[in-house]
CSV table of C-alpha atoms in Angstrom, one decimal:
chain,number,residue,atom,x,y,z
A,193,UNK,CA,11.6,8.3,12.2
A,194,UNK,CA,11.4,8.6,8.4
A,195,UNK,CA,14.5,8.2,6.2
A,196,UNK,CA,13.1,9.8,3.1
A,197,UNK,CA,15.9,12.4,2.8
A,198,UNK,CA,19.3,11.6,1.2
A,199,UNK,CA,22.6,13.5,0.7
A,200,UNK,CA,23.6,14.4,-2.8
A,201,UNK,CA,26.2,11.7,-2.7
A,202,UNK,CA,23.5,9.2,-1.7
A,203,UNK,CA,21.3,10.4,-4.5
A,204,UNK,CA,24.0,9.9,-7.2
A,205,UNK,CA,24.8,6.4,-5.9
A,206,UNK,CA,21.2,5.3,-5.7
A,207,UNK,CA,20.4,6.7,-9.1
A,208,UNK,CA,23.3,4.9,-10.7
A,209,UNK,CA,22.1,1.6,-9.3
A,210,UNK,CA,18.5,1.8,-10.4
A,211,UNK,CA,18.8,-0.6,-13.3
A,212,UNK,CA,20.6,-3.2,-11.1
A,213,UNK,CA,17.9,-2.8,-8.4
A,214,UNK,CA,15.0,-3.4,-10.7
A,215,UNK,CA,16.8,-6.3,-12.4
A,216,UNK,CA,17.4,-8.0,-9.1
A,217,UNK,CA,13.7,-7.6,-8.1
A,218,UNK,CA,12.5,-9.0,-11.4
A,219,UNK,CA,14.7,-12.1,-11.1
A,220,UNK,CA,13.8,-12.7,-7.5
A,221,UNK,CA,10.2,-12.1,-8.1
A,222,UNK,CA,10.0,-14.7,-10.8
A,223,UNK,CA,10.8,-17.4,-8.3
A,224,UNK,CA,8.5,-16.2,-5.5
A,225,UNK,CA,5.1,-17.9,-4.9
A,226,UNK,CA,2.1,-15.7,-5.7
A,227,UNK,CA,-0.4,-15.4,-2.9
A,228,UNK,CA,-3.6,-17.5,-3.2
A,229,UNK,CA,-6.8,-15.8,-4.1
A,230,UNK,CA,-9.1,-14.8,-1.2
A,231,UNK,CA,-11.7,-17.5,-0.5
A,232,UNK,CA,-14.4,-14.9,-0.2
A,233,UNK,CA,-15.3,-11.6,-1.7
A,234,UNK,CA,-18.0,-8.9,-1.4
A,235,UNK,CA,-21.2,-10.0,-3.0
A,236,UNK,CA,-22.2,-8.5,-6.3
A,237,UNK,CA,-25.5,-7.4,-4.8
A,238,UNK,CA,-23.6,-5.2,-2.3
A,239,UNK,CA,-20.9,-3.8,-4.5
A,240,UNK,CA,-22.8,-1.7,-7.1
A,241,UNK,CA,-21.3,1.4,-8.7
A,242,UNK,CA,-17.9,2.8,-7.7
A,243,UNK,CA,-16.6,1.7,-4.3
A,244,UNK,CA,-13.8,2.9,-2.0
A,245,UNK,CA,-11.2,1.1,0.1
A,246,UNK,CA,-8.8,2.6,2.6
A,247,UNK,CA,-5.5,0.8,3.2
A,248,UNK,CA,-2.3,1.7,5.2
A,249,UNK,CA,1.1,0.1,5.1
A,250,UNK,CA,4.1,2.3,5.2
A,251,UNK,CA,4.8,5.5,3.2
A,252,UNK,CA,1.8,6.5,1.2
A,253,UNK,CA,3.9,7.4,-1.8
A,254,UNK,CA,4.6,3.8,-2.7
A,255,UNK,CA,1.2,2.5,-1.6
A,256,UNK,CA,-0.6,5.1,-3.8
A,257,UNK,CA,1.6,4.3,-6.8
A,258,UNK,CA,0.8,0.6,-6.7
A,259,UNK,CA,-3.0,1.1,-6.8
A,260,UNK,CA,-2.8,4.0,-9.3
A,261,UNK,CA,-1.4,1.4,-11.8
A,262,UNK,CA,-4.4,-0.9,-11.6
A,263,UNK,CA,-7.1,-1.2,-14.2
A,264,UNK,CA,-10.5,-0.4,-12.7
A,265,UNK,CA,-9.1,2.1,-10.2
A,266,UNK,CA,-10.1,5.6,-11.1
A,267,UNK,CA,-8.6,7.6,-8.2
A,268,UNK,CA,-6.1,7.2,-5.4
A,269,UNK,CA,-5.7,9.8,-2.7
A,270,UNK,CA,-2.9,9.9,-0.1
A,271,UNK,CA,-3.9,10.9,3.4
A,272,UNK,CA,-4.3,10.0,7.0
A,273,UNK,CA,-6.7,7.8,8.9
A,274,UNK,CA,-7.0,6.5,12.4
A,275,UNK,CA,-6.8,9.8,14.3
A,276,UNK,CA,-8.7,13.0,14.6
A,277,UNK,CA,-9.2,15.8,12.0
A,278,UNK,CA,-7.3,18.2,14.3
A,279,UNK,CA,-4.1,16.1,14.0
A,280,UNK,CA,-4.3,15.2,10.3
A,281,UNK,CA,-1.2,17.1,9.4
A,282,UNK,CA,2.0,15.5,8.0
A,283,UNK,CA,4.4,17.0,10.5
A,284,UNK,CA,2.1,16.0,13.4
A,285,UNK,CA,1.5,12.5,12.1
A,286,UNK,CA,5.2,12.0,11.6
A,287,UNK,CA,5.6,12.1,15.4
A,288,UNK,CA,3.8,8.8,15.6
A,289,UNK,CA,1.6,10.0,18.4
A,290,UNK,CA,-1.6,11.0,16.6
A,291,UNK,CA,-3.1,7.6,16.1
A,292,UNK,CA,-3.1,8.3,12.3
A,293,UNK,CA,-1.5,6.0,9.8
A,294,UNK,CA,-0.4,7.2,6.4
A,295,UNK,CA,-3.2,5.8,4.2
A,296,UNK,CA,-4.6,5.7,0.7
A,297,UNK,CA,-8.2,6.0,-0.3
A,298,UNK,CA,-8.8,3.9,-3.5
A,299,UNK,CA,-11.9,4.5,-5.7
A,300,UNK,CA,-12.5,1.5,-7.9
A,301,UNK,CA,-15.1,-0.1,-10.2
A,302,UNK,CA,-16.0,-3.6,-8.8
A,303,UNK,CA,-17.1,-4.7,-12.3
A,304,UNK,CA,-13.4,-4.3,-13.4
A,305,UNK,CA,-11.5,-5.1,-10.2
A,306,UNK,CA,-12.9,-6.7,-7.1
A,307,UNK,CA,-12.2,-6.0,-3.5
A,308,UNK,CA,-10.6,-9.3,-3.0
A,309,UNK,CA,-8.2,-8.5,-5.9
A,310,UNK,CA,-7.2,-5.3,-4.2
A,311,UNK,CA,-6.6,-7.2,-1.0
A,312,UNK,CA,-4.4,-9.7,-2.8
A,313,UNK,CA,-2.3,-6.9,-4.2
A,314,UNK,CA,-2.2,-5.1,-0.9
A,315,UNK,CA,-0.7,-8.2,0.9
A,316,UNK,CA,1.6,-9.4,-1.9
A,317,UNK,CA,3.0,-6.3,-3.5
A,318,UNK,CA,2.0,-3.0,-1.8
A,319,UNK,CA,3.7,-3.8,1.6
A,320,UNK,CA,4.9,-6.4,4.0
A,321,UNK,CA,2.0,-7.3,6.4
A,322,UNK,CA,4.3,-9.0,8.9
A,323,UNK,CA,6.2,-5.8,10.0
A,324,UNK,CA,4.8,-4.3,13.2
A,325,UNK,CA,4.7,-0.5,13.3
A,326,UNK,CA,7.2,-0.1,10.5
A,327,UNK,CA,7.6,-0.7,6.9
A,328,UNK,CA,11.1,-1.0,5.3
A,329,UNK,CA,13.2,1.9,6.4
A,330,UNK,CA,10.4,3.8,8.1
A,331,UNK,CA,9.4,3.1,11.7
A,332,UNK,CA,6.6,4.3,13.9
A,333,UNK,CA,2.9,3.8,14.4
A,334,UNK,CA,2.1,6.0,11.5
A,335,UNK,CA,3.6,3.3,9.2
A,336,UNK,CA,1.6,0.4,10.6
A,337,UNK,CA,-0.4,-2.0,8.5
A,338,UNK,CA,-4.1,-1.3,8.7
A,339,UNK,CA,-7.2,-2.0,6.7
A,340,UNK,CA,-9.8,0.7,7.5
A,341,UNK,CA,-13.1,-1.1,6.6
A,342,UNK,CA,-16.1,1.0,5.5
A,343,UNK,CA,-18.7,-1.7,6.2
A,344,UNK,CA,-19.2,-5.2,7.6
A,345,UNK,CA,-18.6,-6.8,4.2
A,346,UNK,CA,-15.1,-5.3,3.8
A,347,UNK,CA,-14.3,-6.4,7.4
A,348,UNK,CA,-15.6,-9.9,6.8
A,349,UNK,CA,-13.6,-10.4,3.6
A,350,UNK,CA,-10.4,-8.9,4.9
A,351,UNK,CA,-10.6,-10.9,8.1
A,352,UNK,CA,-11.2,-14.1,6.2
A,353,UNK,CA,-8.3,-13.5,4.0
A,354,UNK,CA,-5.9,-12.8,6.9
A,355,UNK,CA,-7.0,-16.0,8.5
A,356,UNK,CA,-6.6,-17.9,5.3
A,357,UNK,CA,-3.0,-16.6,4.8
A,358,UNK,CA,-2.0,-17.3,8.4
A,359,UNK,CA,-3.5,-20.8,8.3
A,360,UNK,CA,-1.6,-21.6,5.1
A,361,UNK,CA,1.7,-20.1,6.6
A,362,UNK,CA,2.0,-18.0,3.5
A,363,UNK,CA,4.5,-15.7,5.3
A,364,UNK,CA,7.3,-16.7,7.6
A,365,UNK,CA,5.7,-14.7,10.3
A,366,UNK,CA,2.1,-13.9,11.4
A,367,UNK,CA,0.3,-11.1,9.7
A,368,UNK,CA,0.0,-8.0,12.0
A,369,UNK,CA,-2.4,-6.0,9.9
A,370,UNK,CA,-5.1,-4.3,12.0
A,371,UNK,CA,-8.7,-4.2,11.0
A,372,UNK,CA,-10.3,-0.9,12.1
A,373,UNK,CA,-13.6,0.8,11.2
A,374,UNK,CA,-13.1,3.8,9.0
A,375,UNK,CA,-14.1,6.9,11.0
A,376,UNK,CA,-12.5,9.5,8.8
A,377,UNK,CA,-10.0,10.0,6.0
A,378,UNK,CA,-8.1,13.2,5.6
A,379,UNK,CA,-6.3,14.2,2.4
A,380,UNK,CA,-2.6,15.1,2.6
A,381,UNK,CA,-1.2,18.1,0.9
A,382,UNK,CA,-0.8,18.2,-2.8
A,383,UNK,CA,2.9,17.7,-2.4
A,384,UNK,CA,2.2,14.1,-1.5
A,385,UNK,CA,-0.4,13.3,-4.2
A,386,UNK,CA,0.9,11.2,-7.2
A,387,UNK,CA,4.4,11.7,-5.8
A,388,UNK,CA,6.1,9.0,-7.8
A,389,UNK,CA,4.6,10.1,-11.1
A,390,UNK,CA,6.2,13.5,-10.4
A,391,UNK,CA,9.4,12.3,-8.8
A,392,UNK,CA,10.4,9.0,-10.3
A,393,UNK,CA,14.1,9.5,-9.7
A,394,UNK,CA,13.8,10.5,-6.1
A,395,UNK,CA,16.2,8.3,-4.2
A,396,UNK,CA,13.7,7.0,-1.6
A,397,UNK,CA,11.3,6.1,-4.4
A,398,UNK,CA,14.1,4.4,-6.5
A,399,UNK,CA,15.0,2.1,-3.6
A,400,UNK,CA,11.7,1.4,-1.9
A,401,UNK,CA,8.9,2.0,-4.4
A,402,UNK,CA,9.9,1.3,-8.0
A,403,UNK,CA,10.6,-2.3,-7.1
A,404,UNK,CA,7.0,-2.6,-6.0
A,405,UNK,CA,5.8,-1.4,-9.4
A,406,UNK,CA,8.1,-3.9,-11.0
A,407,UNK,CA,6.6,-6.7,-8.9
A,408,UNK,CA,3.0,-5.5,-9.7
A,409,UNK,CA,3.7,-5.6,-13.4
A,410,UNK,CA,5.3,-9.0,-13.1
A,411,UNK,CA,2.7,-10.7,-10.9
A,412,UNK,CA,-0.5,-9.0,-12.2
A,413,UNK,CA,0.1,-8.2,-15.9
A,414,UNK,CA,-3.6,-8.4,-16.7
A,415,UNK,CA,-4.4,-5.7,-14.1
A,416,UNK,CA,-1.4,-3.4,-14.7
A,417,UNK,CA,-1.9,-0.2,-16.6
């Protein structure tokens, strides 16, 4: 069940606390360890021209905003992956019974930002990879953590990084991120595209997503745009 709607009273209370929330995140983030770099990446001979990556990890509003603010990323689309075309509808996916996960399709230039850098940001800022079938206030299979790999190279690099992080006990719990072959990506309605750019004061965004952008800017200033 999603908790993206708020009462008017809740909206006012959350809006009034935005400065405090961001300040707390910045102070806490300054003392948190940054994840190690992935030990492997996609070879330069394989990654030529613009590439795509599909990640899922909770509400696609926040996930898309994180990757939209990266240098080298030219496009981010919110949508669904993991299920069939017939069930790629927001209301149906929200039931948690379609096999779909709310996902983002990222188009990037590997000469400016690499796949391993995207993975590092995915695991450190975009979501919590230790939460099973949920993310923050949202619960259900549609909010699970998944990397939908487009080829063997993406699968290899992502699997190696997960193993690397688990072996180093980077998180207090094991990573539950799934690795699944990309069989289809289905764009969500325009309402869900670039949602945070158009609704920066939306209460759900203030509480759950703006802190991610603050962390992104803090931890990856050279990549932030």
